[in-house]
Amino acid sequence: MYVCSCFGVTEKQVKEHADAGACTPRQIASACKAGTDCGSCVRRIQAILGRGNCPRRELVDQGMPALTTETVAALGEAA
């Protein structure tokens, strides 16, 4: 099912990015552009991410990036 119609991003892709460490809609947007055009999918992305379910929350809390450029690049190639 499509989450972002503007860029053709599916719920499965958002979940894959979340599993790779994306904790916020902004991090999802950095990984696949979802939520950066009309914005109507941002609430759905937030719902998929949930609250407090970030596997890399400790990194974010320490001010470190949750996603590395290698992870973002790998996810981009997979899409």
Coordinates of N, CA and C in Angstrom, one line a residue:
M1 N 0.8 -1.2 0.0 CA 0.0 0.0 0.0 C 0.9 1.2 0.0
Y2 N 0.5 2.2 -0.8 CA 1.3 3.4 -0.9 C 1.1 4.3 0.3
V3 N 2.1 4.8 0.9 CA 2.0 5.8 1.9 C 2.2 7.2 1.3
C4 N 3.1 7.4 0.4 CA 3.4 8.6 -0.2 C 3.1 8.5 -1.7
S5 N 2.1 9.1 -2.2 CA 1.7 9.0 -3.6 C 2.6 9.9 -4.5
C6 N 3.1 11.0 -3.9 CA 4.0 11.9 -4.7 C 5.3 11.2 -5.1
F7 N 5.8 10.3 -4.3 CA 7.1 9.7 -4.7 C 7.0 8.2 -4.7
G8 N 5.8 7.6 -4.6 CA 5.6 6.2 -4.8 C 6.2 5.4 -3.7
V9 N 6.2 5.8 -2.5 CA 6.8 5.1 -1.4 C 5.7 4.3 -0.7
T10 N 6.1 3.0 -0.5 CA 5.1 2.1 0.1 C 5.3 2.0 1.6
E11 N 4.3 1.4 2.3 CA 4.4 1.2 3.7 C 5.6 0.3 4.0
K12 N 5.8 -0.7 3.2 CA 6.9 -1.7 3.4 C 8.2 -0.9 3.3
Q13 N 8.4 0.0 2.4 CA 9.6 0.8 2.3 C 9.8 1.6 3.6
V14 N 8.8 2.3 4.1 CA 8.9 3.1 5.3 C 9.3 2.2 6.4
K15 N 8.7 1.0 6.5 CA 9.1 0.1 7.6 C 10.6 -0.4 7.5
E16 N 11.0 -0.6 6.3 CA 12.4 -1.0 6.0 C 13.4 0.2 6.5
H17 N 13.0 1.4 6.2 CA 13.8 2.5 6.6 C 13.8 2.6 8.1
A18 N 12.7 2.4 8.7 CA 12.6 2.4 10.2 C 13.4 1.3 10.8
D19 N 13.4 0.1 10.2 CA 14.2 -1.0 10.7 C 15.7 -0.7 10.6
A20 N 16.0 0.2 9.6 CA 17.4 0.6 9.4 C 17.8 1.7 10.3
G21 N 16.9 2.3 11.1 CA 17.2 3.3 12.1 C 16.5 4.6 12.0
A22 N 15.7 4.8 10.9 CA 15.0 6.1 10.8 C 13.9 6.1 11.9
C23 N 14.0 7.2 12.7 CA 13.1 7.3 13.9 C 12.0 8.4 13.7
T24 N 12.2 9.2 12.8 CA 11.3 10.4 12.6 C 10.9 10.5 11.2
P25 N 9.8 11.2 10.9 CA 9.4 11.5 9.5 C 10.5 12.2 8.8
R26 N 11.2 13.1 9.4 CA 12.3 13.8 8.7 C 13.4 12.8 8.3
Q27 N 13.7 11.8 9.1 CA 14.7 10.8 8.7 C 14.2 9.9 7.6
I28 N 12.9 9.6 7.6 CA 12.3 8.9 6.5 C 12.4 9.7 5.2
A29 N 12.1 11.0 5.3 CA 12.2 11.9 4.2 C 13.6 12.0 3.6
S30 N 14.6 11.9 4.5 CA 16.0 12.0 4.0 C 16.3 10.7 3.3
A31 N 15.7 9.6 3.7 CA 16.0 8.3 3.1 C 15.3 8.1 1.8
C32 N 14.0 8.6 1.6 CA 13.3 8.3 0.4 C 12.4 9.4 -0.1
K33 N 12.5 10.6 0.4 CA 11.7 11.8 0.0 C 10.2 11.8 0.5
A34 N 9.7 10.7 1.1 CA 8.3 10.7 1.5 C 8.1 11.8 2.5
G35 N 7.0 12.5 2.2 CA 6.6 13.6 3.1 C 7.2 15.0 2.7
T36 N 8.0 15.0 1.6 CA 8.6 16.3 1.3 C 7.9 17.1 0.2
D37 N 6.9 16.5 -0.4 CA 6.2 17.3 -1.4 C 4.9 17.9 -0.8
C38 N 3.8 17.2 -0.9 CA 2.5 17.8 -0.4 C 2.4 17.7 1.1
G39 N 3.0 16.7 1.7 CA 3.0 16.5 3.1 C 1.8 15.7 3.7
S40 N 0.9 15.3 2.8 CA -0.3 14.6 3.3 C 0.0 13.2 3.9
C41 N 1.2 12.7 3.7 CA 1.6 11.3 4.2 C 2.3 11.4 5.5
V42 N 2.6 12.6 6.0 CA 3.4 12.7 7.2 C 2.8 12.1 8.4
R43 N 1.5 12.3 8.6 CA 0.8 11.6 9.7 C 0.8 10.1 9.6
R44 N 0.6 9.6 8.4 CA 0.7 8.1 8.2 C 2.1 7.6 8.6
I45 N 3.1 8.3 8.2 CA 4.5 7.9 8.5 C 4.7 8.0 10.0
Q46 N 4.2 9.0 10.7 CA 4.3 9.0 12.1 C 3.6 7.8 12.8
A47 N 2.4 7.5 12.2 CA 1.7 6.3 12.8 C 2.5 5.0 12.6
I48 N 3.1 4.9 11.4 CA 3.9 3.7 11.2 C 5.1 3.6 12.1
L49 N 5.8 4.8 12.3 CA 6.9 4.8 13.2 C 6.6 4.6 14.7
G50 N 5.4 5.0 15.1 CA 4.9 4.8 16.4 C 5.7 5.8 17.4
R51 N 5.5 5.6 18.6 CA 6.2 6.5 19.6 C 7.1 5.6 20.4
G52 N 8.4 6.0 20.5 CA 9.4 5.3 21.3 C 9.8 4.0 20.8
N53 N 9.5 3.7 19.5 CA 9.9 2.4 19.0 C 11.2 2.5 18.2
C54 N 12.0 3.5 18.4 CA 13.2 3.7 17.6 C 14.3 2.7 18.1
P55 N 14.8 1.9 17.2 CA 15.8 1.0 17.6 C 17.2 1.6 17.9
R56 N 17.3 2.9 17.4 CA 18.6 3.6 17.6 C 18.4 4.9 18.4
R57 N 17.4 4.9 19.2 CA 17.0 6.1 20.0 C 18.2 6.5 20.9
E58 N 19.0 5.6 21.4 CA 20.2 6.0 22.2 C 21.1 6.9 21.4
L59 N 21.4 6.5 20.2 CA 22.3 7.4 19.3 C 21.7 8.8 19.2
V60 N 20.4 8.9 18.9 CA 19.8 10.2 18.7 C 19.9 11.0 20.0
D61 N 19.6 10.3 21.1 CA 19.7 11.0 22.4 C 21.1 11.5 22.7
Q62 N 22.1 10.9 22.2 CA 23.5 11.3 22.4 C 23.9 12.4 21.3
G63 N 23.0 12.7 20.4 CA 23.3 13.7 19.4 C 24.0 13.1 18.2
M64 N 24.1 11.8 18.1 CA 24.7 11.1 17.0 C 23.6 10.8 15.9
P65 N 24.0 10.7 14.7 CA 23.1 10.3 13.6 C 22.6 8.9 13.8
A66 N 21.3 8.7 13.6 CA 20.7 7.4 13.7 C 20.9 6.6 12.4
L67 N 21.0 7.4 11.3 CA 21.3 6.8 10.0 C 22.6 7.2 9.5
T68 N 23.4 6.3 9.0 CA 24.7 6.6 8.4 C 24.5 6.9 6.9
T69 N 25.4 7.5 6.3 CA 25.3 7.7 4.8 C 25.3 6.4 4.1
E70 N 26.0 5.4 4.6 CA 26.1 4.1 4.0 C 24.7 3.4 4.1
T71 N 24.0 3.6 5.2 CA 22.7 3.0 5.4 C 21.7 3.6 4.4
V72 N 21.7 5.0 4.3 CA 20.8 5.7 3.5 C 21.1 5.3 2.0
A73 N 22.3 5.2 1.6 CA 22.7 4.8 0.3 C 22.2 3.4 -0.1
A74 N 22.4 2.5 0.9 CA 22.0 1.1 0.7 C 20.4 1.0 0.5
L75 N 19.7 1.8 1.4 CA 18.3 1.8 1.3 C 17.8 2.4 0.0
G76 N 18.5 3.4 -0.5 CA 18.1 4.0 -1.8 C 18.3 3.1 -2.9
E77 N 19.4 2.3 -2.9 CA 19.6 1.3 -3.9 C 18.6 0.2 -3.9
A78 N 18.1 -0.1 -2.8 CA 17.1 -1.2 -2.6 C 15.7 -0.8 -3.1
A79 N 15.5 0.5 -3.1 CA 14.1 1.0 -3.5 C 13.9 1.0 -4.9

